[in-house]
């Protein structure tokens, strides 16, 4: 059963998506299920709703207004609205479902809120449909503490996944979503369930990818080690050369002028001793 905290403007879609939650057991009994209703688990699906804002230099930017995170069982881990820190130019309500009233008293999305999301995502597998857009809205750079999988073109071999979420949901889950305003909760669940349907093939691909990445990491590590050793050898050669030059300078005979200077110094020292 879906969580009760739902977007009120999409009751028909929620009713349709209930069958997805129930049908999940039909195609996913092969896989262990990390997480339950109250657990985060190691796999999270996300979806964001954005509004159009005007930034400090007057450029148009898409900024985060809502994010929903669901765990592997489809339960909501986080469903949060945010007020953008820049002036909203267009709420895009017909698609995003966001209105001024909805986000009026919500927290401003700032560095603190961003760090909370990063902490939630750390060491998790993050599933999304358009992760680049979502991560841009969250103002994340390449998030290297998570494994990311974008079902739309995330794996090029799977041409059947290189479609819009609405088409994929209809084709693979038999549900027609996004008929009006979008709901990040519904889209996150749909994304997750499509991922689960193809997870066996995805895991195989990632296993091969990990082997290749491990090989590249080993090669990089060896290359760095060789470079470090080369630098040490070069430094040692420079030091040896400097020492050799110093020894040569010490063994070189004094010039005539230097010899005369030394004789004068010695005479002065002798005369001082006699006078004393």
mmCIF file of N, CA and C in Angstrom, residues 2-92:
data_model
loop_
_atom_site.group_PDB
_atom_site.id
_atom_site.type_symbol
_atom_site.label_atom_id
_atom_site.label_comp_id
_atom_site.label_asym_id
_atom_site.label_seq_id
_atom_site.Cartn_x
_atom_site.Cartn_y
_atom_site.Cartn_z
ATOM 1 N N UNK A 2 0.497 2.222 -0.764
ATOM 2 C CA UNK A 2 1.307 3.433 -0.844
ATOM 3 C C UNK A 2 1.290 4.207 0.465
ATOM 4 N N UNK A 3 2.330 4.929 0.705
ATOM 5 C CA UNK A 3 2.403 5.831 1.842
ATOM 6 C C UNK A 3 1.281 6.861 1.734
ATOM 7 N N UNK A 4 0.732 7.277 2.888
ATOM 8 C CA UNK A 4 -0.418 8.176 2.884
ATOM 9 C C UNK A 4 -0.065 9.608 2.498
ATOM 10 N N UNK A 5 1.232 9.956 2.626
ATOM 11 C CA UNK A 5 1.637 11.327 2.275
ATOM 12 C C UNK A 5 1.858 11.393 0.779
ATOM 13 N N UNK A 6 0.805 11.687 0.016
ATOM 14 C CA UNK A 6 0.859 11.628 -1.440
ATOM 15 C C UNK A 6 0.453 12.963 -2.041
ATOM 16 N N UNK A 7 0.793 13.114 -3.291
ATOM 17 C CA UNK A 7 0.399 14.324 -4.012
ATOM 18 C C UNK A 7 -1.098 14.237 -4.293
ATOM 19 N N UNK A 8 -1.888 15.176 -3.756
ATOM 20 C CA UNK A 8 -3.343 15.074 -3.809
ATOM 21 C C UNK A 8 -3.914 15.305 -5.201
ATOM 22 N N UNK A 9 -3.107 15.843 -6.100
ATOM 23 C CA UNK A 9 -3.638 16.217 -7.406
ATOM 24 C C UNK A 9 -3.558 15.085 -8.426
ATOM 25 N N UNK A 10 -3.128 13.901 -8.006
ATOM 26 C CA UNK A 10 -3.012 12.805 -8.967
ATOM 27 C C UNK A 10 -3.644 11.522 -8.423
ATOM 28 N N UNK A 11 -4.896 11.550 -7.930
ATOM 29 C CA UNK A 11 -5.502 10.350 -7.341
ATOM 30 C C UNK A 11 -5.669 9.216 -8.338
ATOM 31 N N UNK A 12 -5.988 9.512 -9.605
ATOM 32 C CA UNK A 12 -6.177 8.455 -10.599
ATOM 33 C C UNK A 12 -4.879 7.706 -10.846
ATOM 34 N N UNK A 13 -3.778 8.437 -10.944
ATOM 35 C CA UNK A 13 -2.493 7.789 -11.174
ATOM 36 C C UNK A 13 -2.102 6.930 -9.979
ATOM 37 N N UNK A 14 -2.392 7.399 -8.780
ATOM 38 C CA UNK A 14 -2.063 6.621 -7.588
ATOM 39 C C UNK A 14 -2.844 5.315 -7.567
ATOM 40 N N UNK A 15 -4.093 5.388 -7.963
ATOM 41 C CA UNK A 15 -4.915 4.183 -7.986
ATOM 42 C C UNK A 15 -4.353 3.172 -8.974
ATOM 43 N N UNK A 16 -3.908 3.647 -10.132
ATOM 44 C CA UNK A 16 -3.317 2.756 -11.130
ATOM 45 C C UNK A 16 -1.998 2.182 -10.630
ATOM 46 N N UNK A 17 -1.195 3.034 -9.979
ATOM 47 C CA UNK A 17 0.124 2.600 -9.530
ATOM 48 C C UNK A 17 0.057 1.641 -8.350
ATOM 49 N N UNK A 18 -1.091 1.534 -7.676
ATOM 50 C CA UNK A 18 -1.216 0.568 -6.587
ATOM 51 C C UNK A 18 -1.001 -0.850 -7.097
ATOM 52 N N UNK A 19 -1.466 -1.111 -8.305
ATOM 53 C CA UNK A 19 -1.308 -2.458 -8.859
ATOM 54 C C UNK A 19 0.154 -2.784 -9.111
ATOM 55 N N UNK A 20 0.980 -1.754 -9.353
ATOM 56 C CA UNK A 20 2.410 -1.988 -9.550
ATOM 57 C C UNK A 20 3.032 -2.491 -8.257
ATOM 58 N N UNK A 21 2.665 -1.859 -7.141
ATOM 59 C CA UNK A 21 3.202 -2.285 -5.851
ATOM 60 C C UNK A 21 2.829 -3.734 -5.567
ATOM 61 N N UNK A 22 1.600 -4.104 -5.877
ATOM 62 C CA UNK A 22 1.162 -5.478 -5.637
ATOM 63 C C UNK A 22 1.817 -6.442 -6.619
ATOM 64 N N UNK A 23 2.006 -5.992 -7.858
ATOM 65 C CA UNK A 23 2.551 -6.874 -8.897
ATOM 66 C C UNK A 23 4.042 -7.094 -8.765
ATOM 67 N N UNK A 24 4.676 -6.362 -7.893
ATOM 68 C CA UNK A 24 6.137 -6.453 -7.799
ATOM 69 C C UNK A 24 6.598 -7.863 -7.454
ATOM 70 N N UNK A 25 5.818 -8.586 -6.663
ATOM 71 C CA UNK A 25 6.207 -9.949 -6.284
ATOM 72 C C UNK A 25 6.193 -10.889 -7.482
ATOM 73 N N UNK A 26 5.427 -10.576 -8.500
ATOM 74 C CA UNK A 26 5.300 -11.468 -9.650
ATOM 75 C C UNK A 26 6.572 -11.561 -10.474
ATOM 76 N N UNK A 27 7.348 -10.479 -10.530
ATOM 77 C CA UNK A 27 8.538 -10.525 -11.370
ATOM 78 C C UNK A 27 9.831 -10.334 -10.598
ATOM 79 N N UNK A 28 9.751 -10.309 -9.269
ATOM 80 C CA UNK A 28 10.975 -10.011 -8.534
ATOM 81 C C UNK A 28 11.276 -10.996 -7.416
ATOM 82 N N UNK A 29 10.665 -12.149 -7.419
ATOM 83 C CA UNK A 29 10.899 -13.111 -6.344
ATOM 84 C C UNK A 29 12.304 -13.678 -6.399
ATOM 85 N N UNK A 30 13.021 -13.507 -7.525
ATOM 86 C CA UNK A 30 14.372 -14.059 -7.663
ATOM 87 C C UNK A 30 15.386 -13.284 -6.849
ATOM 88 N N UNK A 31 15.077 -12.036 -6.518
ATOM 89 C CA UNK A 31 16.094 -11.170 -5.944
ATOM 90 C C UNK A 31 15.883 -10.982 -4.445
ATOM 91 N N UNK A 32 16.978 -10.911 -3.674
ATOM 92 C CA UNK A 32 16.835 -10.537 -2.265
ATOM 93 C C UNK A 32 16.303 -9.115 -2.171
ATOM 94 N N UNK A 33 15.509 -8.859 -1.179
ATOM 95 C CA UNK A 33 14.866 -7.555 -1.057
ATOM 96 C C UNK A 33 15.472 -6.789 0.113
ATOM 97 N N UNK A 34 16.456 -5.904 -0.143
ATOM 98 C CA UNK A 34 17.017 -5.105 0.943
ATOM 99 C C UNK A 34 16.064 -3.999 1.339
ATOM 100 N N UNK A 35 15.894 -3.786 2.623
ATOM 101 C CA UNK A 35 15.041 -2.699 3.078
ATOM 102 C C UNK A 35 13.589 -3.121 3.189
ATOM 103 N N UNK A 36 12.861 -2.490 4.062
ATOM 104 C CA UNK A 36 11.436 -2.737 4.200
ATOM 105 C C UNK A 36 10.763 -1.378 4.303
ATOM 106 N N UNK A 37 9.595 -1.349 4.912
ATOM 107 C CA UNK A 37 8.868 -0.082 4.964
ATOM 108 C C UNK A 37 9.653 0.994 5.711
ATOM 109 N N UNK A 38 10.364 0.600 6.764
ATOM 110 C CA UNK A 38 11.041 1.582 7.608
ATOM 111 C C UNK A 38 12.554 1.591 7.436
ATOM 112 N N UNK A 39 13.078 0.897 6.424
ATOM 113 C CA UNK A 39 14.513 0.835 6.227
ATOM 114 C C UNK A 39 14.893 1.499 4.908
ATOM 115 N N UNK A 40 16.070 2.118 4.920
ATOM 116 C CA UNK A 40 16.541 2.773 3.702
ATOM 117 C C UNK A 40 16.998 1.750 2.675
ATOM 118 N N UNK A 41 17.825 0.773 3.100
ATOM 119 C CA UNK A 41 18.360 -0.218 2.171
ATOM 120 C C UNK A 41 19.504 0.356 1.361
ATOM 121 N N UNK A 42 20.086 -0.484 0.516
ATOM 122 C CA UNK A 42 21.262 -0.070 -0.258
ATOM 123 C C UNK A 42 20.906 0.440 -1.646
ATOM 124 N N UNK A 43 19.649 0.303 -2.049
ATOM 125 C CA UNK A 43 19.206 0.748 -3.372
ATOM 126 C C UNK A 43 18.077 1.758 -3.199
ATOM 127 N N UNK A 44 18.257 2.922 -3.801
ATOM 128 C CA UNK A 44 17.252 3.978 -3.709
ATOM 129 C C UNK A 44 16.906 4.481 -5.102
ATOM 130 N N UNK A 45 15.637 4.790 -5.309
ATOM 131 C CA UNK A 45 15.208 5.430 -6.555
ATOM 132 C C UNK A 45 14.769 6.852 -6.228
ATOM 133 N N UNK A 46 15.114 7.784 -7.113
ATOM 134 C CA UNK A 46 14.778 9.184 -6.854
ATOM 135 C C UNK A 46 14.091 9.801 -8.063
ATOM 136 N N UNK A 47 13.328 10.831 -7.783
ATOM 137 C CA UNK A 47 12.784 11.662 -8.858
ATOM 138 C C UNK A 47 12.592 13.064 -8.296
ATOM 139 N N UNK A 48 12.814 14.052 -9.125
ATOM 140 C CA UNK A 48 12.720 15.454 -8.698
ATOM 141 C C UNK A 48 11.734 16.215 -9.570
ATOM 142 N N UNK A 49 11.106 17.198 -8.962
ATOM 143 C CA UNK A 49 10.308 18.168 -9.702
ATOM 144 C C UNK A 49 11.011 19.519 -9.588
ATOM 145 N N UNK A 50 11.088 20.223 -10.695
ATOM 146 C CA UNK A 50 11.818 21.488 -10.723
ATOM 147 C C UNK A 50 10.913 22.654 -11.117
ATOM 148 N N UNK A 51 11.353 23.851 -10.747
ATOM 149 C CA UNK A 51 10.708 25.075 -11.214
ATOM 150 C C UNK A 51 11.774 25.925 -11.898
ATOM 151 N N UNK A 52 11.325 26.818 -12.765
ATOM 152 C CA UNK A 52 12.263 27.677 -13.493
ATOM 153 C C UNK A 52 12.520 28.950 -12.691
ATOM 154 N N UNK A 53 13.802 29.234 -12.457
ATOM 155 C CA UNK A 53 14.181 30.407 -11.659
ATOM 156 C C UNK A 53 15.113 31.323 -12.439
ATOM 157 N N UNK A 54 15.291 32.513 -11.890
ATOM 158 C CA UNK A 54 16.228 33.486 -12.454
ATOM 159 C C UNK A 54 17.379 33.635 -11.471
ATOM 160 N N UNK A 55 18.590 33.243 -11.887
ATOM 161 C CA UNK A 55 19.720 33.271 -10.959
ATOM 162 C C UNK A 55 20.312 34.670 -10.812
ATOM 163 N N UNK A 56 21.453 34.774 -10.093
ATOM 164 C CA UNK A 56 22.014 36.079 -9.757
ATOM 165 C C UNK A 56 22.499 36.875 -10.966
ATOM 166 N N UNK A 57 22.759 36.178 -12.079
ATOM 167 C CA UNK A 57 23.196 36.903 -13.285
ATOM 168 C C UNK A 57 22.066 37.034 -14.305
ATOM 169 N N UNK A 58 20.851 36.663 -13.878
ATOM 170 C CA UNK A 58 19.689 36.828 -14.739
ATOM 171 C C UNK A 58 19.416 35.681 -15.685
ATOM 172 N N UNK A 59 20.201 34.608 -15.576
ATOM 173 C CA UNK A 59 20.005 33.454 -16.457
ATOM 174 C C UNK A 59 18.899 32.552 -15.910
ATOM 175 N N UNK A 60 18.247 31.841 -16.818
ATOM 176 C CA UNK A 60 17.183 30.923 -16.435
ATOM 177 C C UNK A 60 17.776 29.581 -16.020
ATOM 178 N N UNK A 61 17.395 29.091 -14.827
ATOM 179 C CA UNK A 61 17.907 27.812 -14.322
ATOM 180 C C UNK A 61 16.759 26.994 -13.747
ATOM 181 N N UNK A 62 16.887 25.675 -13.842
ATOM 182 C CA UNK A 62 15.925 24.765 -13.233
ATOM 183 C C UNK A 62 16.386 24.474 -11.807
ATOM 184 N N UNK A 63 15.513 24.718 -10.828
ATOM 185 C CA UNK A 63 15.900 24.515 -9.433
ATOM 186 C C UNK A 63 14.949 23.547 -8.743
ATOM 187 N N UNK A 64 15.503 22.839 -7.769
ATOM 188 C CA UNK A 64 14.771 21.789 -7.073
ATOM 189 C C UNK A 64 13.612 22.363 -6.269
ATOM 190 N N UNK A 65 12.423 21.770 -6.461
ATOM 191 C CA UNK A 65 11.254 22.160 -5.679
ATOM 192 C C UNK A 65 10.673 20.978 -4.910
ATOM 193 N N UNK A 66 10.953 19.767 -5.384
ATOM 194 C CA UNK A 66 10.483 18.571 -4.669
ATOM 195 C C UNK A 66 11.374 17.391 -5.027
ATOM 196 N N UNK A 67 11.694 16.580 -4.038
ATOM 197 C CA UNK A 67 12.413 15.335 -4.283
ATOM 198 C C UNK A 67 11.722 14.218 -3.520
ATOM 199 N N UNK A 68 11.582 13.083 -4.187
ATOM 200 C CA UNK A 68 11.068 11.886 -3.532
ATOM 201 C C UNK A 68 12.094 10.780 -3.679
ATOM 202 N N UNK A 69 12.366 10.104 -2.577
ATOM 203 C CA UNK A 69 13.289 8.970 -2.555
ATOM 204 C C UNK A 69 12.523 7.767 -2.032
ATOM 205 N N UNK A 70 12.564 6.662 -2.778
ATOM 206 C CA UNK A 70 11.898 5.434 -2.328
ATOM 207 C C UNK A 70 12.929 4.323 -2.213
ATOM 208 N N UNK A 71 12.675 3.383 -1.292
ATOM 209 C CA UNK A 71 13.606 2.269 -1.138
ATOM 210 C C UNK A 71 13.239 1.142 -2.092
ATOM 211 N N UNK A 72 13.941 0.026 -1.973
ATOM 212 C CA UNK A 72 13.802 -1.063 -2.939
ATOM 213 C C UNK A 72 12.398 -1.660 -2.958
ATOM 214 N N UNK A 73 11.668 -1.534 -1.855
ATOM 215 C CA UNK A 73 10.298 -2.047 -1.797
ATOM 216 C C UNK A 73 9.269 -1.023 -2.250
ATOM 217 N N UNK A 74 9.738 0.167 -2.623
ATOM 218 C CA UNK A 74 8.811 1.186 -3.098
ATOM 219 C C UNK A 74 8.256 2.077 -2.011
ATOM 220 N N UNK A 75 8.747 1.917 -0.775
ATOM 221 C CA UNK A 75 8.278 2.772 0.309
ATOM 222 C C UNK A 75 9.041 4.093 0.312
ATOM 223 N N UNK A 76 8.349 5.143 0.706
ATOM 224 C CA UNK A 76 8.948 6.477 0.699
ATOM 225 C C UNK A 76 9.941 6.620 1.845
ATOM 226 N N UNK A 77 11.170 6.956 1.502
ATOM 227 C CA UNK A 77 12.209 7.266 2.484
ATOM 228 C C UNK A 77 12.237 8.768 2.748
ATOM 229 N N UNK A 78 12.027 9.546 1.692
ATOM 230 C CA UNK A 78 12.020 11.005 1.809
ATOM 231 C C UNK A 78 11.086 11.575 0.759
ATOM 232 N N UNK A 79 10.231 12.500 1.180
ATOM 233 C CA UNK A 79 9.384 13.248 0.249
ATOM 234 C C UNK A 79 9.380 14.690 0.736
ATOM 235 N N UNK A 80 10.189 15.519 0.108
ATOM 236 C CA UNK A 80 10.433 16.861 0.640
ATOM 237 C C UNK A 80 10.251 17.929 -0.432
ATOM 238 N N UNK A 81 9.491 18.966 -0.059
ATOM 239 C CA UNK A 81 9.375 20.158 -0.901
ATOM 240 C C UNK A 81 10.413 21.183 -0.451
ATOM 241 N N UNK A 82 10.909 21.967 -1.405
ATOM 242 C CA UNK A 82 11.873 23.022 -1.097
ATOM 243 C C UNK A 82 11.448 24.327 -1.765
ATOM 244 N N UNK A 83 11.837 25.413 -1.131
ATOM 245 C CA UNK A 83 11.660 26.734 -1.736
ATOM 246 C C UNK A 83 12.999 27.136 -2.347
ATOM 247 N N UNK A 84 13.062 27.396 -3.655
ATOM 248 C CA UNK A 84 14.337 27.787 -4.277
ATOM 249 C C UNK A 84 14.863 29.090 -3.679
ATOM 250 N N UNK A 85 16.188 29.241 -3.651
ATOM 251 C CA UNK A 85 16.781 30.460 -3.094
ATOM 252 C C UNK A 85 16.752 31.615 -4.098
ATOM 253 N N UNK A 86 16.459 31.300 -5.375
ATOM 254 C CA UNK A 86 16.327 32.351 -6.377
ATOM 255 C C UNK A 86 14.849 32.608 -6.674
ATOM 256 N N UNK A 87 14.591 33.732 -7.287
ATOM 257 C CA UNK A 87 13.220 34.105 -7.626
ATOM 258 C C UNK A 87 12.664 33.161 -8.690
ATOM 259 N N UNK A 88 11.447 32.649 -8.437
ATOM 260 C CA UNK A 88 10.817 31.718 -9.374
ATOM 261 C C UNK A 88 10.237 32.496 -10.545
ATOM 262 N N UNK A 89 10.618 32.080 -11.736
ATOM 263 C CA UNK A 89 10.115 32.714 -12.955
ATOM 264 C C UNK A 89 8.887 31.967 -13.472
ATOM 265 N N UNK A 90 8.898 30.642 -13.340
ATOM 266 C CA UNK A 90 7.794 29.821 -13.844
ATOM 267 C C UNK A 90 7.700 28.556 -12.997
ATOM 268 N N UNK A 91 6.545 28.323 -12.394
ATOM 269 C CA UNK A 91 6.362 27.128 -11.555
ATOM 270 C C UNK A 91 6.122 25.865 -12.386
ATOM 271 N N UNK A 92 5.848 26.031 -13.667
ATOM 272 C CA UNK A 92 5.584 24.904 -14.583
ATOM 273 C C UNK A 92 4.566 23.957 -13.947
#
